[in-house]
Amino acid sequence: MNNRDKKYLTSSQIIGLLIGFAVGPGLLRSPNSLIKFAEQDAWISSIIGLTYPLYIIIIANYIIRKYPDDNILSLSRKCFGKTLGNILNSIYGLQWIIFIITISTDLIKISRIYFVAFLTPVKVVIVLLAISIYAAYRGLESLATLAQINLYLLVSIMIFSIAALKYGKLLNIQPIFGSGIKNIIHSSFLTCYYYLGFENLLLIHPFAKDTTNVKKSSFTALLISGLMWVWTIFVTIYYLGIDIIPKSFWSFILVFESINIPIVNNFRYIFMFVWTFAVFIVISGHSFTASLIMNDITNINRTFILMFLYFLCTLSSLWLMSLDSYKNALDAISMFFTLYNIVFISIISIIIYIKNKTFSKRKATIN
């Protein structure tokens, strides 16, 4: 894939896009998931879980250094052949379609509880996906601009959450390592779903104005998003404690009940606006990724693909609303795709390494 005439992403836009791919609705309920095993040490599990996106970024940057103008789709066909490569690319793209559906379902539930209870699920998902799909249709450059705005909003809202430290208790995070190393490690595997998204660096890097800055941008994005995730879990435990957290499915929202600003009646609504915008970015990013992959494999126009995704995800998310057990299925699916991404990207990097090493030996022999 040659994109020399399409290089327009700045370093800050790449940072915004990567954070937009990774930071979404899981932010609100991550404390609930992790404390089941790690209890007050859940924030430590979230730090350990960062090894997954760190590994992906390290491998991705190695691949980018060797093939700066090829994305993961074209490299897959080069490494595995056209047929097998497209099959593997299809599996890679499938995960983003699944996550569009599950994320939309989460947003329907929380929006009807907190700020649009008067709307039916059908109306919520129709508007939600219409806006998100349209943003994906506008293209990567427009999406990157929105992602930058999203980054500034997320950072701002995280800064405001520091106010919760005034009302929390140190005892809520003690004893450190009290839950046991085994439980902390086990809980860290549950972060897989929350940290998915950095894999798309291998899709967007050919659009970068300067590929030499991609490495710095990707690590910066990981640092910022990692701080967001760890801070979210830490401050929620510190403020609420592990006994209160399970009483709210989206416990991080309660942290913003502690913020009192004279000119704002309820800061929670400001937070919900920011969070909703972040979810729009995630869904738009996944929609763009899925349409890009499907277009690459089938050569079908992206407009038709996005229309198909709109109807598919609308119907599927409404169907998931009636299923109480889909969270357990989502955990299993997330774990599968995490392992798949690791193996898929790792094998490509190994093949590239072998090919480059073989080429170097041949060149040295000729000389």
mmCIF file of C-alpha atoms in Angstrom:
data_model
loop_
_atom_site.group_PDB
_atom_site.id
_atom_site.type_symbol
_atom_site.label_atom_id
_atom_site.label_comp_id
_atom_site.label_asym_id
_atom_site.label_seq_id
_atom_site.Cartn_x
_atom_site.Cartn_y
_atom_site.Cartn_z
ATOM 1 C CA MET A 1 0.000 0.000 0.000
ATOM 2 C CA ASN A 2 1.589 3.206 -1.106
ATOM 3 C CA ASN A 3 0.303 6.383 0.486
ATOM 4 C CA ARG A 4 2.996 8.869 -0.423
ATOM 5 C CA ASP A 5 0.358 11.172 -1.851
ATOM 6 C CA LYS A 6 -1.899 10.793 1.185
ATOM 7 C CA LYS A 7 0.367 11.659 4.088
ATOM 8 C CA TYR A 8 -1.462 14.164 6.262
ATOM 9 C CA LEU A 9 -1.561 12.944 9.884
ATOM 10 C CA THR A 10 0.486 15.005 12.317
ATOM 11 C CA SER A 11 2.075 13.557 15.441
ATOM 12 C CA SER A 12 -0.630 15.012 17.697
ATOM 13 C CA GLN A 13 -3.352 13.565 15.451
ATOM 14 C CA ILE A 14 -1.793 10.104 15.666
ATOM 15 C CA ILE A 15 -1.735 10.434 19.456
ATOM 16 C CA GLY A 16 -5.380 11.488 19.456
ATOM 17 C CA LEU A 17 -6.421 8.656 17.152
ATOM 18 C CA LEU A 18 -4.659 5.957 19.173
ATOM 19 C CA ILE A 19 -6.202 7.222 22.399
ATOM 20 C CA GLY A 20 -9.545 7.478 20.608
ATOM 21 C CA PHE A 21 -9.253 3.834 19.551
ATOM 22 C CA ALA A 22 -8.428 2.650 23.072
ATOM 23 C CA VAL A 23 -10.216 4.860 25.623
ATOM 24 C CA GLY A 24 -13.961 4.288 25.574
ATOM 25 C CA PRO A 25 -16.922 2.987 27.586
ATOM 26 C CA GLY A 26 -14.857 0.432 29.477
ATOM 27 C CA LEU A 27 -13.411 3.394 31.375
ATOM 28 C CA LEU A 28 -16.580 3.626 33.491
ATOM 29 C CA ARG A 29 -16.879 0.008 34.545
ATOM 30 C CA SER A 30 -13.239 -1.078 34.648
ATOM 31 C CA PRO A 31 -13.057 -0.728 38.469
ATOM 32 C CA ASN A 32 -16.056 -3.066 38.817
ATOM 33 C CA SER A 33 -14.433 -5.753 36.669
ATOM 34 C CA LEU A 34 -10.981 -5.664 38.210
ATOM 35 C CA ILE A 35 -11.914 -5.572 41.919
ATOM 36 C CA LYS A 36 -13.686 -8.934 41.615
ATOM 37 C CA PHE A 37 -10.309 -10.614 41.958
ATOM 38 C CA ALA A 38 -7.695 -7.980 42.781
ATOM 39 C CA GLU A 39 -9.930 -6.021 45.194
ATOM 40 C CA GLN A 40 -8.089 -2.913 46.462
ATOM 41 C CA ASP A 41 -5.068 -3.870 44.313
ATOM 42 C CA ALA A 42 -7.011 -3.560 41.047
ATOM 43 C CA TRP A 43 -5.049 -0.444 40.107
ATOM 44 C CA ILE A 44 -1.861 -2.540 40.246
ATOM 45 C CA SER A 45 -3.479 -5.051 37.870
ATOM 46 C CA SER A 46 -4.220 -2.229 35.453
ATOM 47 C CA ILE A 47 -0.532 -1.297 35.425
ATOM 48 C CA ILE A 48 0.503 -4.890 34.709
ATOM 49 C CA GLY A 49 -2.107 -5.068 31.946
ATOM 50 C CA LEU A 50 -0.323 -2.261 30.105
ATOM 51 C CA THR A 51 2.297 -4.804 29.049
ATOM 52 C CA TYR A 52 -0.110 -5.898 26.280
ATOM 53 C CA PRO A 53 -0.378 -2.551 24.440
ATOM 54 C CA LEU A 54 3.319 -1.936 25.185
ATOM 55 C CA TYR A 55 4.227 -5.173 23.425
ATOM 56 C CA ILE A 56 1.955 -4.333 20.479
ATOM 57 C CA ILE A 57 3.541 -0.896 20.097
ATOM 58 C CA ILE A 58 7.104 -2.247 20.259
ATOM 59 C CA ILE A 59 6.398 -4.875 17.593
ATOM 60 C CA ALA A 60 4.388 -2.414 15.480
ATOM 61 C CA ASN A 61 7.211 0.116 15.468
ATOM 62 C CA TYR A 62 9.659 -2.565 14.352
ATOM 63 C CA ILE A 63 7.361 -3.420 11.428
ATOM 64 C CA ILE A 64 6.839 0.265 10.588
ATOM 65 C CA ARG A 65 10.588 0.873 10.530
ATOM 66 C CA LYS A 66 11.019 -1.907 7.965
ATOM 67 C CA TYR A 67 7.905 -1.134 5.883
ATOM 68 C CA PRO A 68 6.872 2.503 6.456
ATOM 69 C CA ASP A 69 4.498 2.588 3.460
ATOM 70 C CA ASP A 70 2.726 -0.749 3.996
ATOM 71 C CA ASN A 71 -0.100 -1.348 6.438
ATOM 72 C CA ILE A 72 -0.820 -4.616 8.216
ATOM 73 C CA LEU A 73 -3.275 -5.730 5.520
ATOM 74 C CA SER A 74 -0.790 -5.612 2.653
ATOM 75 C CA LEU A 75 1.957 -7.074 4.846
ATOM 76 C CA SER A 76 -0.325 -9.970 5.778
ATOM 77 C CA ARG A 77 -0.770 -10.836 2.094
ATOM 78 C CA LYS A 78 2.985 -10.513 1.500
ATOM 79 C CA CYS A 79 3.744 -12.858 4.389
ATOM 80 C CA PHE A 80 0.923 -15.413 4.051
ATOM 81 C CA GLY A 81 -0.207 -15.136 0.447
ATOM 82 C CA LYS A 82 -3.335 -13.461 -0.904
ATOM 83 C CA THR A 83 -5.944 -16.059 0.164
ATOM 84 C CA LEU A 84 -4.694 -16.814 3.676
ATOM 85 C CA GLY A 85 -3.693 -13.201 4.174
ATOM 86 C CA ASN A 86 -7.209 -11.965 3.400
ATOM 87 C CA ILE A 87 -8.722 -14.577 5.729
ATOM 88 C CA LEU A 88 -6.466 -13.431 8.558
ATOM 89 C CA ASN A 89 -7.261 -9.803 7.735
ATOM 90 C CA SER A 90 -10.985 -10.608 7.875
ATOM 91 C CA ILE A 91 -10.627 -12.039 11.375
ATOM 92 C CA TYR A 92 -8.651 -8.976 12.376
ATOM 93 C CA GLY A 93 -11.419 -6.719 11.052
ATOM 94 C CA LEU A 94 -14.213 -8.749 12.646
ATOM 95 C CA GLN A 95 -13.222 -7.700 16.156
ATOM 96 C CA TRP A 96 -13.871 -4.024 15.451
ATOM 97 C CA ILE A 97 -17.366 -4.783 14.150
ATOM 98 C CA ILE A 98 -18.123 -6.782 17.301
ATOM 99 C CA PHE A 99 -16.851 -3.975 19.503
ATOM 100 C CA ILE A 100 -18.955 -1.383 17.656
ATOM 101 C CA ILE A 101 -22.013 -3.463 18.558
ATOM 102 C CA THR A 102 -21.095 -4.012 22.225
ATOM 103 C CA ILE A 103 -20.027 -0.397 22.756
ATOM 104 C CA SER A 104 -23.279 0.842 21.220
ATOM 105 C CA THR A 105 -25.206 -1.444 23.556
ATOM 106 C CA ASP A 106 -23.374 -0.035 26.582
ATOM 107 C CA LEU A 107 -24.075 3.531 25.499
ATOM 108 C CA ILE A 108 -27.777 2.815 24.999
ATOM 109 C CA LYS A 109 -28.056 1.471 28.541
ATOM 110 C CA ILE A 110 -26.154 4.220 30.286
ATOM 111 C CA SER A 111 -27.633 7.088 28.276
ATOM 112 C CA ARG A 112 -31.182 6.013 29.086
ATOM 113 C CA ILE A 113 -30.311 5.865 32.780
ATOM 114 C CA TYR A 114 -28.410 9.122 33.139
ATOM 115 C CA PHE A 115 -29.478 11.688 30.570
ATOM 116 C CA VAL A 116 -32.009 10.621 27.893
ATOM 117 C CA ALA A 117 -34.431 8.385 29.763
ATOM 118 C CA PHE A 118 -37.274 9.788 27.663
ATOM 119 C CA LEU A 119 -35.863 8.212 24.469
ATOM 120 C CA THR A 120 -36.415 4.603 23.431
ATOM 121 C CA PRO A 121 -33.388 2.368 22.746
ATOM 122 C CA VAL A 122 -34.213 2.429 19.045
ATOM 123 C CA LYS A 123 -34.018 6.227 18.864
ATOM 124 C CA VAL A 124 -30.803 6.334 20.880
ATOM 125 C CA VAL A 125 -28.945 3.804 18.738
ATOM 126 C CA ILE A 126 -30.222 5.282 15.446
ATOM 127 C CA VAL A 127 -28.859 8.725 16.341
ATOM 128 C CA LEU A 128 -25.687 7.373 17.960
ATOM 129 C CA LEU A 129 -24.633 5.213 15.043
ATOM 130 C CA ALA A 130 -25.728 7.746 12.420
ATOM 131 C CA ILE A 131 -23.371 10.371 13.861
ATOM 132 C CA SER A 132 -20.540 7.872 14.349
ATOM 133 C CA ILE A 133 -20.829 6.329 10.894
ATOM 134 C CA TYR A 134 -20.975 9.769 9.296
ATOM 135 C CA ALA A 135 -17.744 10.742 11.080
ATOM 136 C CA ALA A 136 -16.127 7.562 9.738
ATOM 137 C CA TYR A 137 -17.452 8.371 6.263
ATOM 138 C CA ARG A 138 -15.792 11.811 6.356
ATOM 139 C CA GLY A 139 -12.420 10.081 6.424
ATOM 140 C CA LEU A 140 -9.388 9.670 8.614
ATOM 141 C CA GLU A 141 -8.279 13.303 8.531
ATOM 142 C CA SER A 142 -11.618 14.567 9.875
ATOM 143 C CA LEU A 143 -11.713 11.759 12.408
ATOM 144 C CA ALA A 144 -8.203 12.683 13.561
ATOM 145 C CA THR A 145 -9.294 16.286 14.183
ATOM 146 C CA LEU A 146 -12.222 15.082 16.298
ATOM 147 C CA ALA A 147 -9.891 12.698 18.129
ATOM 148 C CA GLN A 148 -7.638 15.620 19.078
ATOM 149 C CA ILE A 149 -10.607 17.460 20.592
ATOM 150 C CA ASN A 150 -11.572 14.269 22.399
ATOM 151 C CA LEU A 151 -8.068 14.001 23.861
ATOM 152 C CA TYR A 152 -8.204 17.520 25.315
ATOM 153 C CA LEU A 153 -11.648 16.863 26.815
ATOM 154 C CA LEU A 154 -10.584 13.561 28.385
ATOM 155 C CA VAL A 155 -7.437 15.049 29.914
ATOM 156 C CA SER A 156 -9.464 17.972 31.312
ATOM 157 C CA ILE A 157 -12.056 15.704 32.886
ATOM 158 C CA MET A 158 -9.351 13.540 34.455
ATOM 159 C CA ILE A 159 -7.787 16.623 36.015
ATOM 160 C CA PHE A 160 -11.123 17.545 37.586
ATOM 161 C CA SER A 161 -11.425 14.058 39.095
ATOM 162 C CA ILE A 162 -8.391 14.803 41.289
ATOM 163 C CA ALA A 163 -10.867 16.621 43.559
ATOM 164 C CA ALA A 164 -12.123 13.211 44.721
ATOM 165 C CA LEU A 165 -8.863 12.683 46.638
ATOM 166 C CA LYS A 166 -10.114 15.193 49.195
ATOM 167 C CA TYR A 167 -12.987 12.922 50.160
ATOM 168 C CA GLY A 168 -11.390 9.497 49.774
ATOM 169 C CA LYS A 169 -9.690 7.317 52.356
ATOM 170 C CA LEU A 170 -6.200 5.868 52.300
ATOM 171 C CA LEU A 171 -7.589 2.764 53.986
ATOM 172 C CA ASN A 172 -9.586 2.010 50.838
ATOM 173 C CA ILE A 173 -6.414 1.032 48.939
ATOM 174 C CA GLN A 174 -4.833 -0.856 51.828
ATOM 175 C CA PRO A 175 -3.267 -3.297 52.369
ATOM 176 C CA ILE A 176 -1.294 -3.051 49.141
ATOM 177 C CA PHE A 177 -0.798 -6.535 47.648
ATOM 178 C CA GLY A 178 -3.306 -7.760 50.213
ATOM 179 C CA SER A 179 -5.357 -9.583 47.573
ATOM 180 C CA GLY A 180 -2.412 -11.784 46.624
ATOM 181 C CA ILE A 181 -0.111 -11.800 43.612
ATOM 182 C CA LYS A 182 -2.112 -14.567 41.922
ATOM 183 C CA ASN A 183 -5.342 -12.550 41.998
ATOM 184 C CA ILE A 184 -3.563 -9.395 40.836
ATOM 185 C CA ILE A 185 -2.108 -11.228 37.833
ATOM 186 C CA HIS A 186 -5.443 -12.884 37.075
ATOM 187 C CA SER A 187 -7.212 -9.546 37.191
ATOM 188 C CA SER A 188 -4.648 -8.012 34.837
ATOM 189 C CA PHE A 189 -5.859 -10.367 32.087
ATOM 190 C CA LEU A 190 -9.295 -8.758 32.375
ATOM 191 C CA THR A 191 -7.807 -5.500 31.102
ATOM 192 C CA CYS A 192 -7.451 -6.983 27.609
ATOM 193 C CA TYR A 193 -10.751 -5.544 26.401
ATOM 194 C CA TYR A 194 -9.910 -2.105 27.754
ATOM 195 C CA TYR A 195 -6.493 -1.924 26.083
ATOM 196 C CA LEU A 196 -7.505 -3.110 22.611
ATOM 197 C CA GLY A 197 -7.077 -0.465 19.918
ATOM 198 C CA PHE A 198 -3.356 0.219 19.669
ATOM 199 C CA GLU A 199 -3.128 -2.491 17.012
ATOM 200 C CA ASN A 200 -4.569 0.024 14.565
ATOM 201 C CA LEU A 201 -1.270 1.885 14.584
ATOM 202 C CA LEU A 202 -0.356 -0.590 11.850
ATOM 203 C CA LEU A 203 -3.289 0.658 9.779
ATOM 204 C CA ILE A 204 -2.887 4.409 10.130
ATOM 205 C CA HIS A 205 0.892 4.849 10.117
ATOM 206 C CA PRO A 206 1.188 5.084 6.286
ATOM 207 C CA PHE A 207 -0.874 8.276 6.497
ATOM 208 C CA ALA A 208 1.626 9.973 8.828
ATOM 209 C CA LYS A 209 3.416 13.042 7.488
ATOM 210 C CA ASP A 210 6.623 11.852 9.083
ATOM 211 C CA THR A 211 6.889 8.143 9.900
ATOM 212 C CA THR A 212 10.017 8.793 11.948
ATOM 213 C CA ASN A 213 7.803 10.441 14.589
ATOM 214 C CA VAL A 214 5.316 7.554 14.751
ATOM 215 C CA LYS A 215 7.317 5.779 17.435
ATOM 216 C CA LYS A 216 7.326 8.804 19.737
ATOM 217 C CA SER A 217 3.635 9.455 19.080
ATOM 218 C CA SER A 218 2.616 5.867 19.824
ATOM 219 C CA PHE A 219 4.497 5.736 23.126
ATOM 220 C CA THR A 220 3.094 9.124 24.103
ATOM 221 C CA ALA A 221 -0.431 7.857 23.376
ATOM 222 C CA LEU A 222 0.212 4.761 25.477
ATOM 223 C CA LEU A 223 1.529 6.868 28.367
ATOM 224 C CA ILE A 224 -1.500 9.182 28.352
ATOM 225 C CA SER A 225 -4.111 6.443 27.953
ATOM 226 C CA GLY A 226 -2.315 4.250 30.495
ATOM 227 C CA LEU A 227 -2.379 7.054 33.045
ATOM 228 C CA MET A 228 -6.108 7.500 32.365
ATOM 229 C CA TRP A 229 -6.877 3.840 32.932
ATOM 230 C CA VAL A 230 -4.752 3.434 36.052
ATOM 231 C CA TRP A 231 -5.970 6.725 37.513
ATOM 232 C CA THR A 232 -9.609 5.821 36.855
ATOM 233 C CA ILE A 233 -9.316 2.603 38.810
ATOM 234 C CA PHE A 234 -7.142 4.068 41.563
ATOM 235 C CA VAL A 235 -9.281 7.137 42.281
ATOM 236 C CA THR A 236 -12.523 5.117 42.163
ATOM 237 C CA ILE A 237 -11.210 2.684 44.767
ATOM 238 C CA TYR A 238 -9.708 5.497 46.830
ATOM 239 C CA TYR A 239 -12.957 7.471 46.801
ATOM 240 C CA LEU A 240 -15.577 4.718 47.067
ATOM 241 C CA GLY A 241 -13.859 1.637 48.440
ATOM 242 C CA ILE A 242 -14.312 -1.906 47.139
ATOM 243 C CA ASP A 243 -17.557 -2.415 49.086
ATOM 244 C CA ILE A 244 -19.423 0.448 47.405
ATOM 245 C CA ILE A 245 -18.074 0.024 43.866
ATOM 246 C CA PRO A 246 -20.153 -3.111 43.053
ATOM 247 C CA LYS A 247 -23.366 -1.204 43.894
ATOM 248 C CA SER A 248 -22.990 0.875 40.719
ATOM 249 C CA PHE A 249 -22.314 -0.802 37.380
ATOM 250 C CA TRP A 250 -20.524 2.344 36.160
ATOM 251 C CA SER A 251 -18.748 3.240 39.387
ATOM 252 C CA PHE A 252 -16.376 5.866 37.963
ATOM 253 C CA ILE A 253 -19.355 8.170 37.394
ATOM 254 C CA LEU A 254 -19.847 8.408 41.160
ATOM 255 C CA VAL A 255 -16.395 9.962 41.524
ATOM 256 C CA PHE A 256 -17.715 13.116 39.878
ATOM 257 C CA GLU A 257 -20.409 13.487 42.522
ATOM 258 C CA SER A 258 -17.613 14.832 44.737
ATOM 259 C CA ILE A 259 -16.914 17.794 42.429
ATOM 260 C CA ASN A 260 -18.668 20.997 43.420
ATOM 261 C CA ILE A 261 -18.422 24.037 41.155
ATOM 262 C CA PRO A 262 -20.584 27.060 42.070
ATOM 263 C CA ILE A 263 -21.767 27.765 38.525
ATOM 264 C CA VAL A 264 -22.429 24.097 37.723
ATOM 265 C CA ASN A 265 -25.398 22.352 39.344
ATOM 266 C CA ASN A 266 -24.203 18.825 38.635
ATOM 267 C CA PHE A 267 -20.713 18.183 37.277
ATOM 268 C CA ARG A 268 -21.731 14.638 36.431
ATOM 269 C CA TYR A 269 -23.589 15.918 33.365
ATOM 270 C CA ILE A 270 -20.429 17.578 32.068
ATOM 271 C CA PHE A 271 -18.594 14.322 32.529
ATOM 272 C CA MET A 272 -21.345 12.395 30.725
ATOM 273 C CA PHE A 273 -21.103 14.786 27.783
ATOM 274 C CA VAL A 274 -17.336 14.237 27.538
ATOM 275 C CA TRP A 275 -17.704 10.488 27.916
ATOM 276 C CA THR A 276 -20.409 10.316 25.248
ATOM 277 C CA PHE A 277 -18.174 12.246 22.859
ATOM 278 C CA ALA A 278 -15.360 9.763 23.604
ATOM 279 C CA VAL A 279 -17.682 6.871 22.785
ATOM 280 C CA PHE A 280 -18.617 8.516 19.487
ATOM 281 C CA ILE A 281 -14.915 8.693 18.649
ATOM 282 C CA VAL A 282 -14.354 5.019 19.540
ATOM 283 C CA ILE A 283 -17.288 3.846 17.442
ATOM 284 C CA SER A 284 -16.287 6.122 14.552
ATOM 285 C CA GLY A 285 -12.704 4.868 14.740
ATOM 286 C CA HIS A 286 -13.764 1.227 14.736
ATOM 287 C CA SER A 287 -16.224 1.919 11.902
ATOM 288 C CA PHE A 288 -13.483 3.525 9.828
ATOM 289 C CA THR A 289 -11.124 0.623 10.573
ATOM 290 C CA ALA A 290 -13.716 -2.027 9.726
ATOM 291 C CA SER A 291 -14.729 -0.286 6.493
ATOM 292 C CA LEU A 292 -11.086 0.177 5.480
ATOM 293 C CA ILE A 293 -10.373 -3.525 5.994
ATOM 294 C CA MET A 294 -13.543 -4.671 4.206
ATOM 295 C CA ASN A 295 -12.823 -2.315 1.306
ATOM 296 C CA ASP A 296 -9.256 -3.616 1.067
ATOM 297 C CA ILE A 297 -10.446 -7.230 0.919
ATOM 298 C CA THR A 298 -13.551 -6.893 -1.273
ATOM 299 C CA ASN A 299 -12.972 -3.635 -3.201
ATOM 300 C CA ILE A 300 -16.562 -2.671 -2.356
ATOM 301 C CA ASN A 301 -17.043 1.085 -1.996
ATOM 302 C CA ARG A 302 -16.601 2.274 1.594
ATOM 303 C CA THR A 303 -19.900 4.165 1.461
ATOM 304 C CA PHE A 304 -21.848 0.937 0.900
ATOM 305 C CA ILE A 305 -19.785 -0.839 3.555
ATOM 306 C CA LEU A 306 -20.552 1.870 6.107
ATOM 307 C CA MET A 307 -24.257 1.707 5.258
ATOM 308 C CA PHE A 308 -24.149 -2.055 5.793
ATOM 309 C CA LEU A 309 -22.356 -1.604 9.124
ATOM 310 C CA TYR A 310 -24.949 0.948 10.193
ATOM 311 C CA PHE A 311 -27.884 -1.431 9.753
ATOM 312 C CA LEU A 312 -25.970 -4.462 11.049
ATOM 313 C CA CYS A 313 -24.758 -2.738 14.214
ATOM 314 C CA THR A 314 -28.119 -1.054 14.871
ATOM 315 C CA LEU A 315 -30.035 -4.326 14.783
ATOM 316 C CA SER A 316 -27.332 -6.279 16.640
ATOM 317 C CA SER A 317 -26.972 -3.762 19.478
ATOM 318 C CA LEU A 318 -30.753 -3.720 20.026
ATOM 319 C CA TRP A 319 -30.714 -7.517 20.115
ATOM 320 C CA LEU A 320 -27.909 -7.523 22.711
ATOM 321 C CA MET A 321 -30.020 -5.262 24.912
ATOM 322 C CA SER A 322 -32.219 -8.265 25.701
ATOM 323 C CA LEU A 323 -29.305 -10.516 26.672
ATOM 324 C CA ASP A 324 -27.986 -10.352 30.226
ATOM 325 C CA SER A 325 -25.130 -12.794 29.666
ATOM 326 C CA TYR A 326 -23.396 -11.025 26.791
ATOM 327 C CA LYS A 327 -20.792 -9.533 29.155
ATOM 328 C CA ASN A 328 -19.411 -13.003 29.859
ATOM 329 C CA ALA A 329 -19.293 -13.729 26.140
ATOM 330 C CA LEU A 330 -17.562 -10.389 25.568
ATOM 331 C CA ASP A 331 -14.814 -11.299 28.046
ATOM 332 C CA ALA A 332 -14.159 -14.543 26.161
ATOM 333 C CA ILE A 333 -14.245 -12.802 22.772
ATOM 334 C CA SER A 334 -11.888 -10.081 23.999
ATOM 335 C CA MET A 335 -9.416 -12.660 25.258
ATOM 336 C CA PHE A 336 -9.544 -14.510 21.925
ATOM 337 C CA PHE A 337 -8.875 -11.380 19.885
ATOM 338 C CA THR A 338 -6.123 -10.297 22.267
ATOM 339 C CA LEU A 339 -4.323 -13.586 21.715
ATOM 340 C CA TYR A 340 -5.085 -13.440 17.994
ATOM 341 C CA ASN A 341 -3.612 -9.938 17.685
ATOM 342 C CA ILE A 342 -0.474 -10.973 19.557
ATOM 343 C CA VAL A 343 0.067 -14.069 17.400
ATOM 344 C CA PHE A 344 -0.929 -12.362 14.118
ATOM 345 C CA ILE A 345 1.322 -9.335 14.551
ATOM 346 C CA SER A 346 4.168 -11.343 16.095
ATOM 347 C CA ILE A 347 4.297 -13.844 13.216
ATOM 348 C CA ILE A 348 4.344 -11.014 10.660
ATOM 349 C CA SER A 349 7.234 -9.377 12.525
ATOM 350 C CA ILE A 350 9.124 -12.687 12.704
ATOM 351 C CA ILE A 351 8.690 -13.294 8.968
ATOM 352 C CA ILE A 352 9.880 -9.750 8.255
ATOM 353 C CA TYR A 353 12.899 -10.292 10.498
ATOM 354 C CA ILE A 354 13.781 -13.571 8.780
ATOM 355 C CA LYS A 355 13.357 -12.078 5.306
ATOM 356 C CA ASN A 356 15.535 -9.085 6.153
ATOM 357 C CA LYS A 357 18.184 -11.275 7.743
ATOM 358 C CA THR A 358 18.226 -13.590 4.718
ATOM 359 C CA PHE A 359 18.468 -10.614 2.363
ATOM 360 C CA SER A 360 21.366 -9.160 4.382
ATOM 361 C CA LYS A 361 23.254 -12.453 4.216
ATOM 362 C CA ARG A 362 22.744 -12.719 0.458
ATOM 363 C CA LYS A 363 23.909 -9.148 -0.026
ATOM 364 C CA ALA A 364 26.987 -9.782 2.099
ATOM 365 C CA THR A 365 27.777 -12.943 0.106
ATOM 366 C CA ILE A 366 27.463 -11.105 -3.223
ATOM 367 C CA ASN A 367 29.724 -8.315 -2.011
#
